[in-house]
Short mmCIF file of C-alpha atoms and ligand atoms in Angstrom, two decimals:
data_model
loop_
_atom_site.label_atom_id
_atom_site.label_comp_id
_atom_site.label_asym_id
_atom_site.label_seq_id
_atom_site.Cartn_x
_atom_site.Cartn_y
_atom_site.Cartn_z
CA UNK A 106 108.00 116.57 111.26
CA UNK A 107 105.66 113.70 112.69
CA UNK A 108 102.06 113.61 110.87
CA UNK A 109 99.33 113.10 113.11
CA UNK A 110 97.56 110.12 112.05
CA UNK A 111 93.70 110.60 113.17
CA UNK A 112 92.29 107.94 111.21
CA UNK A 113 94.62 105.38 112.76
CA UNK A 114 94.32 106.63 115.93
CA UNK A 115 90.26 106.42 115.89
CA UNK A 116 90.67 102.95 114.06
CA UNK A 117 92.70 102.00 117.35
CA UNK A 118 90.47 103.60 119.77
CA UNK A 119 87.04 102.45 117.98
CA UNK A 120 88.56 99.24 118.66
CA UNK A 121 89.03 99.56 122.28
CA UNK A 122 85.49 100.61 122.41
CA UNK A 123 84.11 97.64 120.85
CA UNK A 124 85.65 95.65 123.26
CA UNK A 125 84.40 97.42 126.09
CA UNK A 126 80.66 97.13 124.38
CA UNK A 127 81.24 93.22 123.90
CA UNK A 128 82.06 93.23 127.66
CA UNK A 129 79.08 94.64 128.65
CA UNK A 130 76.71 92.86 126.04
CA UNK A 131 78.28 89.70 127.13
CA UNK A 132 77.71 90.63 130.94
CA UNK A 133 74.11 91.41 129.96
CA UNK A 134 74.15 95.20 129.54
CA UNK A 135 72.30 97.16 126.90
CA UNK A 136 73.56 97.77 123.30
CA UNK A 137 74.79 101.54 123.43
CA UNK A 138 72.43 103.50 121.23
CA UNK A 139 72.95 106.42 119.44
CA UNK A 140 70.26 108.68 117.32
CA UNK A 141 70.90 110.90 114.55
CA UNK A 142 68.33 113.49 113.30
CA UNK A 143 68.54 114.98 109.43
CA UNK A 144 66.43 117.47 108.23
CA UNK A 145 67.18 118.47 105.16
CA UNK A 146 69.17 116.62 102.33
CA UNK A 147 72.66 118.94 102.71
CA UNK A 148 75.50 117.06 101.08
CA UNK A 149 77.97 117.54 103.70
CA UNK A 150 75.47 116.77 106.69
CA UNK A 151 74.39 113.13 104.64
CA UNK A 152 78.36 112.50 104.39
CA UNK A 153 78.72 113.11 108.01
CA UNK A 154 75.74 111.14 109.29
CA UNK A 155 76.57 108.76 107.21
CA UNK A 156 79.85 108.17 108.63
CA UNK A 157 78.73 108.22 112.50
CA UNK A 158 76.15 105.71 111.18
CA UNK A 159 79.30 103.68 109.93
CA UNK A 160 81.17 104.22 113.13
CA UNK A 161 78.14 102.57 115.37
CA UNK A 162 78.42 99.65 113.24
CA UNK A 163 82.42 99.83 114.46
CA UNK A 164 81.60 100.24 117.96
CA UNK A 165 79.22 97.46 118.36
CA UNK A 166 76.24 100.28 119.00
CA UNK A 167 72.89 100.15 117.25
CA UNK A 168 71.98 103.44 115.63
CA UNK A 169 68.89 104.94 114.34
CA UNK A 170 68.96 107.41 111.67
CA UNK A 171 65.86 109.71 111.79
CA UNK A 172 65.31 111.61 108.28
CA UNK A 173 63.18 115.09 108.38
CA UNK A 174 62.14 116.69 105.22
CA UNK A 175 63.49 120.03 104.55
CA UNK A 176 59.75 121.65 105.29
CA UNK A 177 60.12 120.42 108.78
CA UNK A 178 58.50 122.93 111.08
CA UNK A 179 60.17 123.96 114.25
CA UNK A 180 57.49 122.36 116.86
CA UNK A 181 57.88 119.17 114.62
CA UNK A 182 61.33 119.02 115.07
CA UNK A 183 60.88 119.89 118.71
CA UNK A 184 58.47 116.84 118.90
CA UNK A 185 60.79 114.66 117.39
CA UNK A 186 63.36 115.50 120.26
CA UNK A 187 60.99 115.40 123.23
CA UNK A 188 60.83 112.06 121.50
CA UNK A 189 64.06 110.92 121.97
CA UNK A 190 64.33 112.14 125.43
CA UNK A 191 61.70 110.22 126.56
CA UNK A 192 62.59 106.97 124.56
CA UNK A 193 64.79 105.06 127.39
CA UNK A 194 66.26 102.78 124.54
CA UNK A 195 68.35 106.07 123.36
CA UNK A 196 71.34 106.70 124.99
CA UNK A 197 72.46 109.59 123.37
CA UNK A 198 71.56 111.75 119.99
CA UNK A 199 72.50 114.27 117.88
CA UNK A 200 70.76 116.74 115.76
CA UNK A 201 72.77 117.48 112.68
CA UNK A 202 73.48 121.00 112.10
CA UNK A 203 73.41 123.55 109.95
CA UNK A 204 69.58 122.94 110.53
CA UNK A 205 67.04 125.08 107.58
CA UNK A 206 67.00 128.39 107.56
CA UNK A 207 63.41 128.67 109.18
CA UNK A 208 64.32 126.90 112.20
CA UNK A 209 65.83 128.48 115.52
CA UNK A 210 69.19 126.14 116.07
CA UNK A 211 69.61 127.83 119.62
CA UNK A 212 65.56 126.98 120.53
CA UNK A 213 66.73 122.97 119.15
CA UNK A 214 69.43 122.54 121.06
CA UNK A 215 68.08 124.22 124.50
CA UNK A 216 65.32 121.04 124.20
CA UNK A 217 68.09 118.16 123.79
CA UNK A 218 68.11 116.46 127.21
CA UNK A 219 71.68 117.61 128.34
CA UNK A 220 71.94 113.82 129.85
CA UNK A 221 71.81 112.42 125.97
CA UNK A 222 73.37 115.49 124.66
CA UNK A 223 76.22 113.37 123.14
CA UNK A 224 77.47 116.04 121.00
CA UNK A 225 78.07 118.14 124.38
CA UNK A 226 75.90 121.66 122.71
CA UNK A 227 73.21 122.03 125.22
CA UNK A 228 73.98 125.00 127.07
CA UNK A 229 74.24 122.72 130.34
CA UNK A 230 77.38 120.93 128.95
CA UNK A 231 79.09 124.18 127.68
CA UNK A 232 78.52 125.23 131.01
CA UNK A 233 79.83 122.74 132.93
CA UNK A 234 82.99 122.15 130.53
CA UNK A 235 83.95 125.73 131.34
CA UNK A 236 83.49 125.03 134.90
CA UNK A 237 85.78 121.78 134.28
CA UNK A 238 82.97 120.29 135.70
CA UNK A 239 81.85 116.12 134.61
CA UNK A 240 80.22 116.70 131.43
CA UNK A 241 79.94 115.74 127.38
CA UNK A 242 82.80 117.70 125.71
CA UNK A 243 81.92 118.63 122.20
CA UNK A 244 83.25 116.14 120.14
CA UNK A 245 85.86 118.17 117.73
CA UNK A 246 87.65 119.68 120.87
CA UNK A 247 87.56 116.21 122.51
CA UNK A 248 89.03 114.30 119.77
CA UNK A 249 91.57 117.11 119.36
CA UNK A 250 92.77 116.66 122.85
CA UNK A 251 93.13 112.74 122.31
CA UNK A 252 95.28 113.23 119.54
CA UNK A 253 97.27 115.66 121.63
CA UNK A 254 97.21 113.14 124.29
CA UNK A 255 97.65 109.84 122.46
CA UNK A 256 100.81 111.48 120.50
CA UNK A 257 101.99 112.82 123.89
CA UNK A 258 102.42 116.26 122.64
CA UNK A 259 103.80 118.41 125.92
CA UNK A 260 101.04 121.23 126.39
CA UNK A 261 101.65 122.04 129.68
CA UNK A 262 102.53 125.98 129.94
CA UNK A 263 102.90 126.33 125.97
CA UNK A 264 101.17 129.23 124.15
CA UNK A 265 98.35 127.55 122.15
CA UNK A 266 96.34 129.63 119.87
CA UNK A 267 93.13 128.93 118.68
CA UNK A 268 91.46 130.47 115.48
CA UNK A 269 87.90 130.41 115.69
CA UNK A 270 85.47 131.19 118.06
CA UNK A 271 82.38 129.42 117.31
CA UNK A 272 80.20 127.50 120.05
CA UNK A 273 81.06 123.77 118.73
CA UNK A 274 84.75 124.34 117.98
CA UNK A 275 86.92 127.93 118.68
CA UNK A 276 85.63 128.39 122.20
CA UNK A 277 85.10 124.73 124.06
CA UNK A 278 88.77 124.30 122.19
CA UNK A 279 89.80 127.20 124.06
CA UNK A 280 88.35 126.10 127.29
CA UNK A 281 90.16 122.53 126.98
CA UNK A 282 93.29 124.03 126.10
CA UNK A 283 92.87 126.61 129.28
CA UNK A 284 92.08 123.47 131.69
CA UNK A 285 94.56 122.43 133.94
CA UNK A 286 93.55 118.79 133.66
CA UNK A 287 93.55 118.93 129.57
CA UNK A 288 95.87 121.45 128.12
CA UNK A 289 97.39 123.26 131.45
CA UNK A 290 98.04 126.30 128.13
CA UNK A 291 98.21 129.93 128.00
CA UNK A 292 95.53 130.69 125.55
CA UNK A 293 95.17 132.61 122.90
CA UNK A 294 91.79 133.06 120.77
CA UNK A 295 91.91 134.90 117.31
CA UNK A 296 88.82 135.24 115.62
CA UNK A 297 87.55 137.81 112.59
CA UNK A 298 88.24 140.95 113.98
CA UNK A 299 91.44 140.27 115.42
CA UNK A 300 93.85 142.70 114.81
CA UNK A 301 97.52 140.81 115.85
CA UNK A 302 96.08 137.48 114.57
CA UNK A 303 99.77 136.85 112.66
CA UNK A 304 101.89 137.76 115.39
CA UNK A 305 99.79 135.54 117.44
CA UNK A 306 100.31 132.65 115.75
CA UNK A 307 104.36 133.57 115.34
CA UNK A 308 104.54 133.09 118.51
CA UNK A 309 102.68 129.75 118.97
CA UNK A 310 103.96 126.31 120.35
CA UNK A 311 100.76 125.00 119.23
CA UNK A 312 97.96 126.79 116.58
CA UNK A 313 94.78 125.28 116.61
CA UNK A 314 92.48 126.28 113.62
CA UNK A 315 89.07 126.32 113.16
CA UNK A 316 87.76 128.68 110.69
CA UNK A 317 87.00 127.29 107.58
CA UNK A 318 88.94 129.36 105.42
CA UNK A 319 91.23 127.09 102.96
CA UNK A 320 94.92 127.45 102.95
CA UNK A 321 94.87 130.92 105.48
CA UNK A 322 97.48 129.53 107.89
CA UNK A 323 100.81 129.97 105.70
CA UNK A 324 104.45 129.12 106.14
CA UNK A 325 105.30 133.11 107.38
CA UNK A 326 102.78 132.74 110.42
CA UNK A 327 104.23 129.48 111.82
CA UNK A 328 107.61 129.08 114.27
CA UNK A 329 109.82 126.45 113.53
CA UNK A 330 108.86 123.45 115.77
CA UNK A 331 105.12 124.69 116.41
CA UNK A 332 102.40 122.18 116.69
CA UNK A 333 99.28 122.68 114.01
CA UNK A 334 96.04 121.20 114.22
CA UNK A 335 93.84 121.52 111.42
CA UNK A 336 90.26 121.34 112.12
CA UNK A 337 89.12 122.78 108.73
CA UNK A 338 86.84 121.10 106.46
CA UNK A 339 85.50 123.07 103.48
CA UNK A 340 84.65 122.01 100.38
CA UNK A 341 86.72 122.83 96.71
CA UNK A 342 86.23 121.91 93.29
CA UNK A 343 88.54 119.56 92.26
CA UNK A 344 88.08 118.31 88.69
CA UNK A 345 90.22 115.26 89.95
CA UNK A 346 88.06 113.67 92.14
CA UNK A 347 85.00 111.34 91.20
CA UNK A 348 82.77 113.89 93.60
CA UNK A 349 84.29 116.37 92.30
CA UNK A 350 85.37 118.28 95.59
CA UNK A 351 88.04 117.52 97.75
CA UNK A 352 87.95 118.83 101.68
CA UNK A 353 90.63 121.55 102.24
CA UNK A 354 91.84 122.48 105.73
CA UNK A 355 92.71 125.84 106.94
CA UNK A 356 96.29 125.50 106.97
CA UNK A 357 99.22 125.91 103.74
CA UNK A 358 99.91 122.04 104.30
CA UNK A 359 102.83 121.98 101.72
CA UNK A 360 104.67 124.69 102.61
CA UNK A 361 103.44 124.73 106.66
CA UNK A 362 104.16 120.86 107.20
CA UNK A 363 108.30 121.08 107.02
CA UNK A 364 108.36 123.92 109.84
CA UNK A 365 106.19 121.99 112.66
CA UNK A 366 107.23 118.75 114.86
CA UNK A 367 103.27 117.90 114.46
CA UNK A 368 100.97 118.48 111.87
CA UNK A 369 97.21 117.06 111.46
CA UNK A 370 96.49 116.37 107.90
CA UNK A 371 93.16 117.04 106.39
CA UNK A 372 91.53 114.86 105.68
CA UNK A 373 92.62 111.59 108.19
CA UNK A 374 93.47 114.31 111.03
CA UNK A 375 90.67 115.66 113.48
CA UNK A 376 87.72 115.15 111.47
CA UNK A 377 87.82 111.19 112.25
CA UNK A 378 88.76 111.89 115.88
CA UNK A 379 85.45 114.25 115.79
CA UNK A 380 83.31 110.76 115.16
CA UNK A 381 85.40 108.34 117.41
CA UNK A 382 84.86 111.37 120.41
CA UNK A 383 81.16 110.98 119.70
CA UNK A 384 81.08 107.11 119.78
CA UNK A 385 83.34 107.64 123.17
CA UNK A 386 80.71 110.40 124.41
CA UNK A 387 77.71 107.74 123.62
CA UNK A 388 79.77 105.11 125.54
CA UNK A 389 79.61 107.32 128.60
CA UNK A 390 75.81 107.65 128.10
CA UNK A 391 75.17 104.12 128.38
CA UNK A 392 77.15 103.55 131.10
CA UNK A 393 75.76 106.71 133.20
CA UNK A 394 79.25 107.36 133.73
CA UNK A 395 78.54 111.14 133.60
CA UNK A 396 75.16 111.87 134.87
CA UNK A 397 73.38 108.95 136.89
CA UNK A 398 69.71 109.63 136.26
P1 LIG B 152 82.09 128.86 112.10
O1 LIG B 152 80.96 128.68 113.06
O2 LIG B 152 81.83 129.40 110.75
O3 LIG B 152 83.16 129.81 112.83
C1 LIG B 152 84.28 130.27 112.14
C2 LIG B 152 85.12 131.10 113.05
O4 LIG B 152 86.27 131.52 112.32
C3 LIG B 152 84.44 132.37 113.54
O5 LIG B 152 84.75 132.60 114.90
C4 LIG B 152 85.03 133.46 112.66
O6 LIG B 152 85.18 134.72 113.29
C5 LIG B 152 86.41 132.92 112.39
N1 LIG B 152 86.91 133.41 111.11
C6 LIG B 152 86.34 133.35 109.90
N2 LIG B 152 87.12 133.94 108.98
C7 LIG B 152 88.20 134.40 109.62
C8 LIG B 152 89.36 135.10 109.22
N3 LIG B 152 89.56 135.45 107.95
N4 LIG B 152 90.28 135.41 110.16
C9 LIG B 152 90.08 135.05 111.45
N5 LIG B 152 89.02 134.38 111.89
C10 LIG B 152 88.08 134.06 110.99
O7 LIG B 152 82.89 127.51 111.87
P2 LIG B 152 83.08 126.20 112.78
O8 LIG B 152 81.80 125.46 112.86
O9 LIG B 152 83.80 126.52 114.03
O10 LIG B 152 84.05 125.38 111.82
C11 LIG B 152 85.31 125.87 111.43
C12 LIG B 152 85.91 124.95 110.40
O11 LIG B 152 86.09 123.67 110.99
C13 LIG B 152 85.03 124.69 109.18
O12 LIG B 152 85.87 124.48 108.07
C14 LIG B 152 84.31 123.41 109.51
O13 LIG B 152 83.90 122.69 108.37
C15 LIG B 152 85.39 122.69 110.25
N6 LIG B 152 84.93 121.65 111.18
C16 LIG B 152 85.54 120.46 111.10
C17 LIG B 152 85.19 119.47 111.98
C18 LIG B 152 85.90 118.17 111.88
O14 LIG B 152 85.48 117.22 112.51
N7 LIG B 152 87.01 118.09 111.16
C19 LIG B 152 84.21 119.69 112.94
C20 LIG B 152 83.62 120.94 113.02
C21 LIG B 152 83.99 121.93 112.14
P3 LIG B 152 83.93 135.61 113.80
O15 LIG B 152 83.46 134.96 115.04
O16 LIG B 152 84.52 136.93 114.01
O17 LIG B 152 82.92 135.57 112.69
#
């Protein structure tokens, strides 16, 4: 069994990024500069802006943290993004999600200017990506097809599975996996309501999951010499640690980890390749590599 370092592997490719950035600054080129937006105090969202924030530093980008109260109205919010779109010093943003309750996430993300849409949500991007047209890939997916790339995991004509079917994660992951160029797989998407979901993953080279429900991949639903990527992140009480949660994945690591030749753990597994796919994505802003204007 080989663990799938992601935190190494970001460490390595932040790096590479940096030095790209010097290049540029050194050749006279614009910082890179990426925008967050937080509305709302949500512990998880702070943790995770928090950490891109961190990651800019890495990279050699500036980055601008924009905090909305909780209250925030819709056409405020709105404002705040025509904002952004129009500021020519901002490369790329992202608006953190879950947004508030009273505010349409769909109505947000239609008003992010696909060309900064670094987190690759606007429906323009999702479009394109299924296409396998140039475009930002959501970040999670992306980084998830590094790892598979930078480990040189054979994808090629394998049956991948993927559990989860949700905008940012299940169903770009799908896509990527589908792509000839990315994972050339026969795919398989499992979601609440599916009724073979265990035989599907018994017969799985590779199981991608992405559903946020802690320890449901077990030892029984796994072949011997699969691949498992664990994109799940939710939160336990753990009277052991000082925040007194620990992040669980979706997958039985213990008792899943001696049947597969590659396992992510959680955490240090996709959720740092999710960040160093963002800093990549904001990259491509600055240089226009993906849309010119
Ligand atoms: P989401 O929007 O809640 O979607 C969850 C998906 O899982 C849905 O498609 C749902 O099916 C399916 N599902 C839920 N319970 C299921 C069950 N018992 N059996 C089969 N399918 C089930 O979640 P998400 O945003 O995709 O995130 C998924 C997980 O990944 C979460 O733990 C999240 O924190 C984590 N995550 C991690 C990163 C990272 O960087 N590491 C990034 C993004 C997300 P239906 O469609 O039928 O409801």
């Amino acid at each position: 069994m080989t663990l799938i370092d992601g935190k190494m592997t970001a460490a390595a490719i932040k790096e590479e990024i940096k030095a790209e950035v010097d290049q540029r600054i050194a050749a006279g080129q614009k910082r890179p500069h990426l925008a967050a937006v937080l509305v709302g105090h949500d512990g998880g969202s702070e943790a995770y802006v928090k950490n891109k924030v961190i990651a800019c530093e890495k990279c050699g980008f500036k980055s601008s943290l924009i905090r909305l109260d909780e209250d925030t109205t819709e056409e405020q919010l709105l404002d705040c993004i025509r904002g952004l779109n129009n500021d020519p010093d901002v490369d790329g943003f992202i608006v953190q999600l879950p947004l508030p309750k009273h505010i349409d996430e769909q109505r947000v993300i239609n008003v992010i200017d696909y060309r900064k849409d670094v987190d690759g949500i606007h429906p323009v991007n999702a479009g394109r990506m299924a296409l396998g047209l140039p475009c930002f890939i959501s970040a999670t997916p992306l980084g998830i097809i590094t790892l598979l790339q930078r480990y040189q995991i054979p994808t090629s004509g394998k049956k991948c599975v993927v559990l989860g079917r949700s905008n940012i994660v299940g169903k770009p992951m799908a896509q990527l996996m589908l792509q000839k160029n990315y994972g050339d797989s026969t795919v398989t998407v499992c979601h609440s309501h599916s009724a073979t979901l265990k035989d599907e993953c018994r017969a799985a080279d590779i199981i991608i999951a992405a559903i946020g429900r802690p320890d449901f991949v077990t030892a029984d639903m796994v072949k011997e010499g699969a691949v498992v990527i664990d994109v799940g992140t939710t939160r336990v009480p753990d009277a052991n640690s000082k925040t007194g949660f620990r992040l669980n994945g979706d997958v039985k690591f213990n008792e899943v980890a001696p049947k597969c030749e590659y396992i992510t753990p959680v955490p240090g597994g996709v959720g740092p390749m999710t960040i160093c796919s963002l800093m990549k994505n904001t990259l491509a802003a600055a240089k226009k590599e993906i849309y010119s204007n």
